[in-house]
Amino acid sequence: MLIGRPNPIPSSEITPESLYLNRRQFIGKGAKALTVAAAAPAVLVACDRADAAQEELTPHELVTTYNNFYEFGVAKEDPSRLAHLFNPLPWTVKIDGLVEKPGDYALEDFLKPHTVEDRVYRLRCVEAWSMVIPWRGIPLAAVLGRAGPSPSAKFVEFTTVHRPSELPGQRRPVLDWPYVEGLRLDEAMHPLTLLATGLYGKDLPNQNGAPLRLIVPWKYGFKSIKSIVRIRLTERMPLNTWQLMQPNEYGFYANVNPEVDHPRWSQARERRIGEFRRRPTLMFNGYGDQVAHLYDGLDLTRWF
Ligand SMILES: Nc1nc2c(c(=O)[nH]1)N[C@H]1C(S)=C(S)[C@@H](COP(=O)(O)O)O[C@H]1N2
Ligand SMILES: [Mo]
């Protein structure tokens, strides 16, 4: 769980200068996205509000070398070390299930109708570490809106590519391949939910889930499924990979919650990767003012 090799290099030396200069741009766009989201239902002031756009970005070097992507192996350095084995392009995304316009889309056609945005989000791993990452992507709501969910659609299931020839981790039964994840339809339609195509202003590196991965910033990192080939709308709640493996440890919702501990460790605090000090974990990872209403009346201890 801890970063093996502490990083002694100041982030100003790791991050290319052009990206440093672009930081203002990321902050500006991130802030705009948050304003749009907050304008929808909501309570504008909440004590757990903490704007990721104002926090120091996790250096690019760490974002791309300290990864969880078990398709390459279980060690944090496996994905970046073996990333070159994977050839994501060309890529096809299938949208099916309870939609009016199902189809197989070449990645370019899938992305074409949408406007790509840059947004800074915190990512909080269930292993009690976190990062602050400038993502690039399209709102999932726009994609689902075009596909036209049927009235009976209530959930969305996502599937990662299954390609053991290029993903050495998939040659071992570490997880039940392919990796799958799920969201309730209203979570999937929430304006914070992003289908990421890049980070730090460039296309996604393979180790971060090229060419298309999910980002749900108020949930533990494992919900942010990588290298997605299929998006299926369903009536029943889909199972997800970690819940299938350890149902007492991982649930469907996986909302970041400092008050509900993992059975084997506390979730009250987290280590920001690249730092030593631990900081308190925020309810819904700090996005509570925008998402807490989705869970009104739900017992978050039971539905963890
Ligand atoms: N297909 C797939 N998606 C995945 C994982 C994985 O092993 N396989 N790991 C998850 C976990 S536990 C985390 S914390 C994030 C890490 O994303 P990052 O490496 O871009 O920081 O990816 C998530 N998505
Ligand atoms: Mo994670």
Coordinates of C-alpha atoms in Angstrom, one line a residue, residues 3 7 36 73 86-87 106 121 123 145 175 196-197 218 234-235 249 255:
I3 CA 4.9 3.9 -2.0
N7 CA 10.2 10.5 -4.2
V36 CA -21.9 23.9 -13.7
G73 CA 0.2 -7.5 -12.7
F86 CA -0.6 -3.5 -25.0
N87 CA -1.7 -1.9 -28.3
A106 CA -14.9 2.9 -33.6
Y121 CA -10.2 15.4 -9.7
L123 CA -8.7 9.8 -6.9
G145 CA -28.0 10.6 -23.6
L175 CA -9.3 -11.8 -10.7
A196 CA -11.5 9.9 -19.5
T197 CA -9.4 9.8 -22.7
W218 CA -16.6 10.4 -5.1
T234 CA -29.5 -3.1 -17.4
E235 CA -32.5 -3.3 -15.2
E249 CA -14.9 -6.1 1.9
N255 CA -18.6 5.7 -1.9

